[in-house]
PDB file of C-alpha atoms in Angstrom:
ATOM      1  CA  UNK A   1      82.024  99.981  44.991  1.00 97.00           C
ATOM      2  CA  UNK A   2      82.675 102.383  48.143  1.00 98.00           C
ATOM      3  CA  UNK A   3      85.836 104.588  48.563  1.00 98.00           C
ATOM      4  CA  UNK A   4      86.812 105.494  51.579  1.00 98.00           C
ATOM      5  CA  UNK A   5      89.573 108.195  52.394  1.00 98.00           C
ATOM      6  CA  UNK A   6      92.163 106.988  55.324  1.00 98.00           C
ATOM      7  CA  UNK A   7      92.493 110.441  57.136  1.00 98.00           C
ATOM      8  CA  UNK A   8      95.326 108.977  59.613  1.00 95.00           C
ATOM      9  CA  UNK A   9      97.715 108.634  56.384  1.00 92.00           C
ATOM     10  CA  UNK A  10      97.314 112.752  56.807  1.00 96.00           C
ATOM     11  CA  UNK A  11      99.278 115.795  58.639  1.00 95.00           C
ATOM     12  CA  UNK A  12      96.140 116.274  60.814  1.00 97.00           C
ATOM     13  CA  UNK A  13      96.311 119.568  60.094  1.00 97.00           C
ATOM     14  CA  UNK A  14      94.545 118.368  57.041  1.00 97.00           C
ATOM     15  CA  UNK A  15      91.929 116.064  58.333  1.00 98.00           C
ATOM     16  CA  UNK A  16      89.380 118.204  58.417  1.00 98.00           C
ATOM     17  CA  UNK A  17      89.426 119.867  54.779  1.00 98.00           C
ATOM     18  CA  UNK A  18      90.001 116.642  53.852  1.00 98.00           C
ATOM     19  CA  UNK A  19      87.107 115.333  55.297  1.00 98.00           C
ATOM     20  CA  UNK A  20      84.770 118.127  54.231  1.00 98.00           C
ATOM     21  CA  UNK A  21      86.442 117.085  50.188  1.00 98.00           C
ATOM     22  CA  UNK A  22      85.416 113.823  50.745  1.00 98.00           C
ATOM     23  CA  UNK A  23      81.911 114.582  52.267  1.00 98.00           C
ATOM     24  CA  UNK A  24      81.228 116.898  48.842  1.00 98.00           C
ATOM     25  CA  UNK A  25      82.925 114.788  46.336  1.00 98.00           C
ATOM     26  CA  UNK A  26      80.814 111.775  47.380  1.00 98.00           C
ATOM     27  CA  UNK A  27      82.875 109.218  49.025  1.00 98.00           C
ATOM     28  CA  UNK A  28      81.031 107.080  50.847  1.00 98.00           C
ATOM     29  CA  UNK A  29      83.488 107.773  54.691  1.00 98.00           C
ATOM     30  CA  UNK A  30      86.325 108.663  56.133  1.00 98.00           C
ATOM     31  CA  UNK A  31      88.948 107.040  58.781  1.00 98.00           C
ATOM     32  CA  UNK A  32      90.724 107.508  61.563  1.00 98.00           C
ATOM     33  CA  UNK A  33      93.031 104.880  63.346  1.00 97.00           C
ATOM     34  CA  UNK A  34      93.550 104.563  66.862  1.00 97.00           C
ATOM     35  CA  UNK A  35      96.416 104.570  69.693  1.00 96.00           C
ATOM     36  CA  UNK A  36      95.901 104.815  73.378  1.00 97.00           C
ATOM     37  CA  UNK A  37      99.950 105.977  74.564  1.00 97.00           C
ATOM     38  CA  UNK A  38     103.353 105.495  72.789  1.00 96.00           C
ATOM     39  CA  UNK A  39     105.968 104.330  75.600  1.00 95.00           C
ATOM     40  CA  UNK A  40     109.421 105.876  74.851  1.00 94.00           C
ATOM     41  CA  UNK A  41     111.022 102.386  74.883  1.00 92.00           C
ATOM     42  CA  UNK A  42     111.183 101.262  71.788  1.00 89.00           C
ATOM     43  CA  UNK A  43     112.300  97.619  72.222  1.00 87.00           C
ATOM     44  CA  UNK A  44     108.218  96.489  72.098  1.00 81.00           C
ATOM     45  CA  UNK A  45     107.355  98.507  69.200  1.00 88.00           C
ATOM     46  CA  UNK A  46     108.488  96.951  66.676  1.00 86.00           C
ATOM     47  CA  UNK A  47     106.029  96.136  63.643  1.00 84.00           C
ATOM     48  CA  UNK A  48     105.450  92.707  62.898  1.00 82.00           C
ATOM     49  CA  UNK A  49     107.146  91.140  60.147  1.00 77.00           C
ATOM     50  CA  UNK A  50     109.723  94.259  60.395  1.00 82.00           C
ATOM     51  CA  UNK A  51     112.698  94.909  62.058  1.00 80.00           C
ATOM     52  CA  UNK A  52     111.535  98.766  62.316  1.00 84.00           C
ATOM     53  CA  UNK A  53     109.708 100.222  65.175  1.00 87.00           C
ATOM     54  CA  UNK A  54     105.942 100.827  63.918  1.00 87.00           C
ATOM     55  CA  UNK A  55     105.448 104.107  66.004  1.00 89.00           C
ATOM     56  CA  UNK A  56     107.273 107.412  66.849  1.00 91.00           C
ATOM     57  CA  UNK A  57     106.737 108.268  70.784  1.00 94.00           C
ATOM     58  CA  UNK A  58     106.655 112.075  69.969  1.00 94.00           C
ATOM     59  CA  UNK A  59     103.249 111.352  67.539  1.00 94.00           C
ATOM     60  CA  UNK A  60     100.048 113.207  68.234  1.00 95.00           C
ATOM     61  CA  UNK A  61      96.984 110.707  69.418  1.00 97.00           C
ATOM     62  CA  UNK A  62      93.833 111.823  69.050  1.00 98.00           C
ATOM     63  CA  UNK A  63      90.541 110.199  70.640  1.00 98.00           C
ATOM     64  CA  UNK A  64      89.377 109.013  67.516  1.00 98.00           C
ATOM     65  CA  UNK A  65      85.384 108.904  68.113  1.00 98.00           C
ATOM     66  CA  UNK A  66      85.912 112.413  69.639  1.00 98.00           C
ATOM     67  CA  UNK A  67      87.811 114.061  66.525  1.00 98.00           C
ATOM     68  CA  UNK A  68      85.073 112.298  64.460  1.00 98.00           C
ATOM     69  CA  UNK A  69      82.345 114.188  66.082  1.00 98.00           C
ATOM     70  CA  UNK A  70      84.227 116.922  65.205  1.00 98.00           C
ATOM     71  CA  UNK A  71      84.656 116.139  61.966  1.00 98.00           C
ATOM     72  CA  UNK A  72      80.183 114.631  61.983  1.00 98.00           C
ATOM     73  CA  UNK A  73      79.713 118.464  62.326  1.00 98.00           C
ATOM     74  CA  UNK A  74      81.815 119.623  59.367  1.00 98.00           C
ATOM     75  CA  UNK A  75      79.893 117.423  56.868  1.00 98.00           C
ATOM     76  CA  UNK A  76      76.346 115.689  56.222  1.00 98.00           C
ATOM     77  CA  UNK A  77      76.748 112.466  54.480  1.00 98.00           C
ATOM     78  CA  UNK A  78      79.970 110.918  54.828  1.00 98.00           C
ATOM     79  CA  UNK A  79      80.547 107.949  57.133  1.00 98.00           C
ATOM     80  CA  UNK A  80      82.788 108.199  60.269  1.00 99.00           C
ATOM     81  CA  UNK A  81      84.850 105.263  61.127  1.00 98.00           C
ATOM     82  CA  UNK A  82      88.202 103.793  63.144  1.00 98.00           C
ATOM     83  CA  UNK A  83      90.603 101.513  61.292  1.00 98.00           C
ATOM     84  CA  UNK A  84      90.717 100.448  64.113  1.00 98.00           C
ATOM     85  CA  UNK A  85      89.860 101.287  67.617  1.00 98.00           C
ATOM     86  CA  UNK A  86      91.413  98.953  70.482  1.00 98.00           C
ATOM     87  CA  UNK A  87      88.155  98.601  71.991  1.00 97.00           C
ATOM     88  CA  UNK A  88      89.425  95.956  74.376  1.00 96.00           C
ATOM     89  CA  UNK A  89      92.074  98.538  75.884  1.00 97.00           C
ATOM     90  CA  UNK A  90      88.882 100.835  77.806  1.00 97.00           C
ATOM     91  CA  UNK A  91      86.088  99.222  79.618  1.00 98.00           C
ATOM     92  CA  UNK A  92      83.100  98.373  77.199  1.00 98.00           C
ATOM     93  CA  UNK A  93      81.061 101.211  79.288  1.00 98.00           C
ATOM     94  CA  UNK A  94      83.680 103.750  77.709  1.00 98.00           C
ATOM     95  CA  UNK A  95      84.144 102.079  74.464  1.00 98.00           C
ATOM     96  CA  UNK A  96      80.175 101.367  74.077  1.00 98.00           C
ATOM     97  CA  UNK A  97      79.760 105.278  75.158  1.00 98.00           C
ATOM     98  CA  UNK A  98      81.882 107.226  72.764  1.00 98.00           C
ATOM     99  CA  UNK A  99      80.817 105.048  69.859  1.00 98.00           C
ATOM    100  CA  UNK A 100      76.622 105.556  70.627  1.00 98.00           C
ATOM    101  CA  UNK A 101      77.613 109.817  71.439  1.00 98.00           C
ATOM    102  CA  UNK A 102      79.404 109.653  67.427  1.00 99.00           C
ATOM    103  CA  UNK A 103      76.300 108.143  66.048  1.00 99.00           C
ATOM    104  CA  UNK A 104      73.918 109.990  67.627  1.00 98.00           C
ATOM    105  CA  UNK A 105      75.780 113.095  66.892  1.00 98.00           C
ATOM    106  CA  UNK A 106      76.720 112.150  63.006  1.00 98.00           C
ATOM    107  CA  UNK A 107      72.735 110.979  62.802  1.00 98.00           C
ATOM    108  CA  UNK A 108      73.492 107.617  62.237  1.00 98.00           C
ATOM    109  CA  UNK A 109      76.874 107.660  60.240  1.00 98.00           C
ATOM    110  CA  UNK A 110      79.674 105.712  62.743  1.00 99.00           C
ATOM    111  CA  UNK A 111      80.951 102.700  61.724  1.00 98.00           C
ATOM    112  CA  UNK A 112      83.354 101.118  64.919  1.00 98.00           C
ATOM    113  CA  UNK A 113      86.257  98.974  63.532  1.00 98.00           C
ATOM    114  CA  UNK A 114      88.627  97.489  66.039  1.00 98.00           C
ATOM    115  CA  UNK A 115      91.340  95.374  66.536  1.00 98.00           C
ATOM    116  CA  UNK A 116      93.393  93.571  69.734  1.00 97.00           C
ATOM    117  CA  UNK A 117      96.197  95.653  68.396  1.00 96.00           C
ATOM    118  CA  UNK A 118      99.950  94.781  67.648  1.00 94.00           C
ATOM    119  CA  UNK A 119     101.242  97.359  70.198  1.00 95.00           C
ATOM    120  CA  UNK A 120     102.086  95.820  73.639  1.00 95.00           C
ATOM    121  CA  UNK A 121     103.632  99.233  74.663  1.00 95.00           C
ATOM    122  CA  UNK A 122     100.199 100.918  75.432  1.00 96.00           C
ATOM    123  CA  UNK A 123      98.973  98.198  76.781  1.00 97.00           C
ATOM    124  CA  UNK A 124     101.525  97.706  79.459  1.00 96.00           C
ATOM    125  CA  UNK A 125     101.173 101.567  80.233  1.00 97.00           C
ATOM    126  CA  UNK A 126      97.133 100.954  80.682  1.00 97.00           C
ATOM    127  CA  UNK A 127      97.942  98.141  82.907  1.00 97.00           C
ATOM    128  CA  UNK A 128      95.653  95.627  80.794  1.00 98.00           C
ATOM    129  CA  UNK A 129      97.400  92.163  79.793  1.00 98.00           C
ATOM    130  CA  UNK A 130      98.478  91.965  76.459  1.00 97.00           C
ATOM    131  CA  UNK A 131      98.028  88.330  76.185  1.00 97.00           C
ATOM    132  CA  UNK A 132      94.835  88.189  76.676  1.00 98.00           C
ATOM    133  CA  UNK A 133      93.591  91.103  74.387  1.00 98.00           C
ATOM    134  CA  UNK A 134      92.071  88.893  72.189  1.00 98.00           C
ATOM    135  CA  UNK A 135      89.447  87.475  74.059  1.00 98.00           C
ATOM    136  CA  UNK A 136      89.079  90.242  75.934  1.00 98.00           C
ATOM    137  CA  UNK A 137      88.026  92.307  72.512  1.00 98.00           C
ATOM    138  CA  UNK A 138      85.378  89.317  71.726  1.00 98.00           C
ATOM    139  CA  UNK A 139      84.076  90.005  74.711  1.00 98.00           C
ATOM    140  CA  UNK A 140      83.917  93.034  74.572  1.00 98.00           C
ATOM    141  CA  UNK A 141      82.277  93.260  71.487  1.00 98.00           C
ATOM    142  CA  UNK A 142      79.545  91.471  73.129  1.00 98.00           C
ATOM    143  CA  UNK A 143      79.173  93.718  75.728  1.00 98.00           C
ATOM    144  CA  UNK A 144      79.046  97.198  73.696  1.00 98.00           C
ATOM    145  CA  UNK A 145      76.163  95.236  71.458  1.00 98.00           C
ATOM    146  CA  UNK A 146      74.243  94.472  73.970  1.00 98.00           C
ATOM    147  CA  UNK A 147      74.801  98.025  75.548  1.00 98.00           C
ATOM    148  CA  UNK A 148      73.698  99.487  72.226  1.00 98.00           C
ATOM    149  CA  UNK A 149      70.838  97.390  71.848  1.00 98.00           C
ATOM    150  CA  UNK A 150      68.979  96.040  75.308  1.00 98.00           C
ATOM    151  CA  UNK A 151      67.251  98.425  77.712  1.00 98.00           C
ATOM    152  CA  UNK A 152      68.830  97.080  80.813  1.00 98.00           C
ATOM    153  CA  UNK A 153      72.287  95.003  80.924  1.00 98.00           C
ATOM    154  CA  UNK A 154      73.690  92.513  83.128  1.00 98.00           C
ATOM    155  CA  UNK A 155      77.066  90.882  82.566  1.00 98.00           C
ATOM    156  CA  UNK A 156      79.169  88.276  84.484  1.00 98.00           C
ATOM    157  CA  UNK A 157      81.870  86.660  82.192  1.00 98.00           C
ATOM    158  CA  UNK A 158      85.918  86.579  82.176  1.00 98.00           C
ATOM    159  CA  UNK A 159      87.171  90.117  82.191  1.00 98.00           C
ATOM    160  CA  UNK A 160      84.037  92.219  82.395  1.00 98.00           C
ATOM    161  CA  UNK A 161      81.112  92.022  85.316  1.00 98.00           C
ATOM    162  CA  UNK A 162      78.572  94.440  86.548  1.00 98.00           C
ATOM    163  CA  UNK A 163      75.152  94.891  87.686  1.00 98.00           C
ATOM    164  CA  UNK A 164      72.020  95.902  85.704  1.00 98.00           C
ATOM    165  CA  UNK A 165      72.927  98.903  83.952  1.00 98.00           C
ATOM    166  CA  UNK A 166      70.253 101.051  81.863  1.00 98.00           C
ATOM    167  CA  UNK A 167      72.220 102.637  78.972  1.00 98.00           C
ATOM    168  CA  UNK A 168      70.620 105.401  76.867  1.00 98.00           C
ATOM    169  CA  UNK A 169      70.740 106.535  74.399  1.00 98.00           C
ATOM    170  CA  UNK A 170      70.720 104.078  71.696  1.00 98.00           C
ATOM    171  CA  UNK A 171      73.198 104.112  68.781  1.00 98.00           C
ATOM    172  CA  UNK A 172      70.510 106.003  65.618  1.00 98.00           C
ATOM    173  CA  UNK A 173      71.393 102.651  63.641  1.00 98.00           C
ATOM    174  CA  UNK A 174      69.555  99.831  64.137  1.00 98.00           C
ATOM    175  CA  UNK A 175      73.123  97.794  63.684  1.00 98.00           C
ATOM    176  CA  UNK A 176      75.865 100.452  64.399  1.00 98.00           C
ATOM    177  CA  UNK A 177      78.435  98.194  62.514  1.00 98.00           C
ATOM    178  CA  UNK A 178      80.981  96.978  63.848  1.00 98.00           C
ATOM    179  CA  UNK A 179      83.812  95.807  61.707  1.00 98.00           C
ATOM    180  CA  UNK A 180      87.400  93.624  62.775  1.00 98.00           C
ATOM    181  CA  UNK A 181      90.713  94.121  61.626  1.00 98.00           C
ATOM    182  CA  UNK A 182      93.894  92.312  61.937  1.00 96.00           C
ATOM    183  CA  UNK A 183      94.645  89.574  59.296  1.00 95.00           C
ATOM    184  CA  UNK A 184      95.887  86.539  61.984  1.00 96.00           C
ATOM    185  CA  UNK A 185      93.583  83.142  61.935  1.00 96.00           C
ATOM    186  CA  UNK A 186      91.799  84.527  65.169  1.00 97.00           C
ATOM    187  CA  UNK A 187      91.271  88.015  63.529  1.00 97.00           C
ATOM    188  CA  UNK A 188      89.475  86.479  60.404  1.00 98.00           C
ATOM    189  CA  UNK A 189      87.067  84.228  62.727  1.00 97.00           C
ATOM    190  CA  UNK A 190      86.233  87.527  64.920  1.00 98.00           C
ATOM    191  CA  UNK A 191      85.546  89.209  61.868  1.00 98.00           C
ATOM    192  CA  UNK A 192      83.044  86.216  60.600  1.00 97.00           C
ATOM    193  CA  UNK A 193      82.106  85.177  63.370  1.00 97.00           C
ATOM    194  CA  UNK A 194      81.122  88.183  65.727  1.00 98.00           C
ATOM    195  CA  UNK A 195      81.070  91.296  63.453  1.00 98.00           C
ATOM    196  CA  UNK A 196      79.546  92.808  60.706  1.00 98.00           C
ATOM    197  CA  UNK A 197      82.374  92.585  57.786  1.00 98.00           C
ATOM    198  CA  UNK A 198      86.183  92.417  57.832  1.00 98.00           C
ATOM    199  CA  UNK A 199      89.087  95.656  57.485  1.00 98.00           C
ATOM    200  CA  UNK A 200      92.868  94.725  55.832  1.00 98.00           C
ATOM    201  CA  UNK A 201      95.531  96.064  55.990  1.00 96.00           C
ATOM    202  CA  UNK A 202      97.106  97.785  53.042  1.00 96.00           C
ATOM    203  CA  UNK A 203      96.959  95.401  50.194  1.00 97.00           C
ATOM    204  CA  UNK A 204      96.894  94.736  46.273  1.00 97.00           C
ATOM    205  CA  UNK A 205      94.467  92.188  44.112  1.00 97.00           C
ATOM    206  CA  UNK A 206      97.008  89.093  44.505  1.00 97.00           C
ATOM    207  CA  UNK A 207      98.061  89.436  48.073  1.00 97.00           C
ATOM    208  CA  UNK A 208      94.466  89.927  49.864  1.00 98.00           C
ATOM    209  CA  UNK A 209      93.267  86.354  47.823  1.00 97.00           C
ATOM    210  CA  UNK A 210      94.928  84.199  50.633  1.00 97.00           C
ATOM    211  CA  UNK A 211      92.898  86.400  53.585  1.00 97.00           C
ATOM    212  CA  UNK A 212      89.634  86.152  51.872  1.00 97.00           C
ATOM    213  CA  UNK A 213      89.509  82.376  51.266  1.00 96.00           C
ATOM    214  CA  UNK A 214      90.320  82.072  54.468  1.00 96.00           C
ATOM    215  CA  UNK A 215      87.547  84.402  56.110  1.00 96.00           C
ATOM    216  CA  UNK A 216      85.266  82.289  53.859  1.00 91.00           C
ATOM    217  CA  UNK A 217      82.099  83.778  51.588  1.00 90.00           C
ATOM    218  CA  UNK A 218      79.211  86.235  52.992  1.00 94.00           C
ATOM    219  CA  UNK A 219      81.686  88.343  55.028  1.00 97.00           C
ATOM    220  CA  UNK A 220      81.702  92.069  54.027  1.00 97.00           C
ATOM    221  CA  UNK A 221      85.249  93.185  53.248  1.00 98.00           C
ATOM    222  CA  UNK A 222      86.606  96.953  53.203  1.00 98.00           C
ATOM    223  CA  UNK A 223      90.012  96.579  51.873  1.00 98.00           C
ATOM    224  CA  UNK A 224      92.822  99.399  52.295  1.00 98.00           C
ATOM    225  CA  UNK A 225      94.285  99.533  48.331  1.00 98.00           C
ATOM    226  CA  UNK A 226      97.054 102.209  48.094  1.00 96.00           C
ATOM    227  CA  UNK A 227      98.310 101.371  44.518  1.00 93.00           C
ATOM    228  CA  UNK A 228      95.236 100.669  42.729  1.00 97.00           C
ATOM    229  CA  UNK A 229      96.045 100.598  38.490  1.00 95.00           C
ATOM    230  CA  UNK A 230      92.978 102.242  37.216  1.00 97.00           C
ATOM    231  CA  UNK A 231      89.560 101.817  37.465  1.00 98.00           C
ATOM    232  CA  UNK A 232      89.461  98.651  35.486  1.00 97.00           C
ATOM    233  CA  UNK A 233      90.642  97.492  38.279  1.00 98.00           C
ATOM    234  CA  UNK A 234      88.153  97.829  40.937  1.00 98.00           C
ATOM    235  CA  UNK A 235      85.791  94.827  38.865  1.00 97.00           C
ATOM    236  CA  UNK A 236      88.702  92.736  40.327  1.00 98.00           C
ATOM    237  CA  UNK A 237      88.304  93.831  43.927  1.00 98.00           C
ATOM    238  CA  UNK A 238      84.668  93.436  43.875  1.00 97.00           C
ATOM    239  CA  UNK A 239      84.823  89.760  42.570  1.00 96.00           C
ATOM    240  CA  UNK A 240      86.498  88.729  45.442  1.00 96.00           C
ATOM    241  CA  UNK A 241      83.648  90.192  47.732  1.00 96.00           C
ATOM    242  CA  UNK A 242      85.297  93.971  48.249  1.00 98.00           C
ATOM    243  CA  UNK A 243      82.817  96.143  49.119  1.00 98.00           C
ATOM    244  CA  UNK A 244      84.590  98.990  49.883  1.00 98.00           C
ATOM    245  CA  UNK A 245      88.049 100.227  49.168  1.00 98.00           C
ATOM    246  CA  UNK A 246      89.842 102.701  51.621  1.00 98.00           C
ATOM    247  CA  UNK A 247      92.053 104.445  49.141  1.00 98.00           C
ATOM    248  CA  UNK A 248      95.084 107.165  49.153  1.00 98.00           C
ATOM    249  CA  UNK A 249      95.765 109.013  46.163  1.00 97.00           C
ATOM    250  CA  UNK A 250      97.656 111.535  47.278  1.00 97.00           C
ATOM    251  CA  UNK A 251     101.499 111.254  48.298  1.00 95.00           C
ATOM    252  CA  UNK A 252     101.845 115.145  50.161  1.00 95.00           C
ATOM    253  CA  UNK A 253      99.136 116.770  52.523  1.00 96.00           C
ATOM    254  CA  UNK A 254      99.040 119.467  50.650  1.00 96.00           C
ATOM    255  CA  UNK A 255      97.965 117.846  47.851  1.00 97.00           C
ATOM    256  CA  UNK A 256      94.938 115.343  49.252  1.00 98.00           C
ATOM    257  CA  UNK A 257      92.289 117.687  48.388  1.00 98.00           C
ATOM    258  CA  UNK A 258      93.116 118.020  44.819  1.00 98.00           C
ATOM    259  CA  UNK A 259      94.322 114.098  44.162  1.00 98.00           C
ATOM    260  CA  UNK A 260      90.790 113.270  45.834  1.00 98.00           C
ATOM    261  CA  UNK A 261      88.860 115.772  43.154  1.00 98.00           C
ATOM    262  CA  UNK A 262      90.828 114.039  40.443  1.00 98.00           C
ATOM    263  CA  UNK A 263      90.298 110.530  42.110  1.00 98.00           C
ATOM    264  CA  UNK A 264      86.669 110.783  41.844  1.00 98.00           C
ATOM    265  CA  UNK A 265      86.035 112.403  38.506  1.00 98.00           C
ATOM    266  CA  UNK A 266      88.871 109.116  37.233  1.00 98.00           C
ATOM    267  CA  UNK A 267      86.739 106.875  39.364  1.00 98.00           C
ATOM    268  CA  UNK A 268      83.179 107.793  38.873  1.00 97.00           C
ATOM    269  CA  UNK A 269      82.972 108.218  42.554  1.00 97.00           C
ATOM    270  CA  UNK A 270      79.563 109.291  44.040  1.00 86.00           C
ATOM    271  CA  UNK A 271      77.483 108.281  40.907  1.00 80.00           C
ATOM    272  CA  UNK A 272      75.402 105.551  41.707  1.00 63.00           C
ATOM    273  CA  UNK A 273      75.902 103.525  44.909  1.00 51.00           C
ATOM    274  CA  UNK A 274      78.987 105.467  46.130  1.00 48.00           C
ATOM    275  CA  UNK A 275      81.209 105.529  43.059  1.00 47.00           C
ATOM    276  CA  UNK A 276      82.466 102.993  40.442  1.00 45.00           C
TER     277      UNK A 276
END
């Protein structure tokens, strides 16, 4: 099994030290998540399946694949992801760009989830339609693969045309992966269908069964697990086709760096292929 640490959970005061833990301690990446703008009305950000507002307006955003290069220069092995990037809120050109400048400057470490996002706040600041986010994130995807991946690029299609492009340079993987979130019927076929593995949201053993039968068998999962029992436990995960859990040990900042030490030693993390 990989462990990965989510860094947004974090003061981001700590992110980097936390990072840099991680990176020595041998998990196998770290993660940042992703928002564009907060509007200061409220009345469109409430969470699904909540009657709370999901953001705070005053909250500092980051440009995730930025702060990751950042962070690809503090350490030499650890992976560099977004849980998850709205990909679909930029033009692919941007999206395909920052993504290929992290993995070149990480040497091959990025790993590029996204989502169409819950959000319609941000999206109605950027001027995009929130309606159609969803296909216009499959298509997008299509577009930063080919960027990564063809030496010259043409595209006509329903949000996104333009001319032959050359784009250089390449992405250092073969396969930069790129990985879906979002748990709704249309978020598990993007993730089987036109990615490279599936991200949940925060769940335990019994609750994530329904979301993997319905994603169906060969897709990669990385599951967010925030309560996990001991390591007797992570057997379970993996049966169910868990490749990697994103996990929080800690309930302070101050005290992430020394939960993660005592995480791994419980855990076995870093021996073998990434840890238990």
């Amino acid at each position: 099994m990989k462990f990965g640490v989510p860094l947004g959970l974090l003061h981001p005061a700590a992110w980097k030290d936390v990072a840099v833990a991680a990176d020595e301690l041998g998990f196998e990446s770290v993660w940042l998540p992703e928002h564009l703008v907060f509007a200061t009305d409220l009345s469109m950000a409430v969470y699904p399946g909540t009657s709370d507002p999901g953001i705070k307006p005053q909250t500092p955003l980051f440009d995730a694949p930025a702060y990751l290069c950042w962070l690809a220069a503090h350490t030499t092995r650890v992976r560099l992801g977004t849980a998850v990037q709205l990909l679909a809120l930029r033009h692919p050109f941007v999206s395909a760009r920052a993504f290929a400048t992290l993995d070149v400057l990480s040497s091959g470490r990025a790993i590029c989830g996204v989502g169409a996002g819950w959000y319609r706040g941000e999206w109605d600041a950027a001027g995009v339609p929130f309606g159609t986010r969803g296909a216009r994130l499959d298509e997008a995807i299509e577009v930063v693969r080919r960027l990564w991946s063809e030496p010259v690029v043409a595209h006509s299609g329903r949000f996104y045309s333009f001319g032959e492009v050359a784009f250089e340079p390449k992405p250092v993987q073969a396969r930069l992966p790129v990985l879906a979130g979002g748990e709704s019927p249309a978020a598990l076929r993007r993730a089987a269908r036109l990615c490279d593995g599936w991200i949940s949201m925060p769940h335990t053993l019994e609750s994530i069964r329904p979301q993997i039968e319905r994603l169906g068998a060969g897709v990669p999962v990385t599951a967010h697990a925030y309560a996990l029992a001991g390591p007797d436990e992570v057997d379970g995960w993996a049966a169910l086709g868990v490749e990697r859990l994103i996990v929080r040990p800690w309930t302070r900042s101050r005290d992430a760096v020394s939960r993660l030490s005592a995480f791994a030693a419980e855990y076995g993390v870093g021996e073998g292929d990434g840890g238990v």
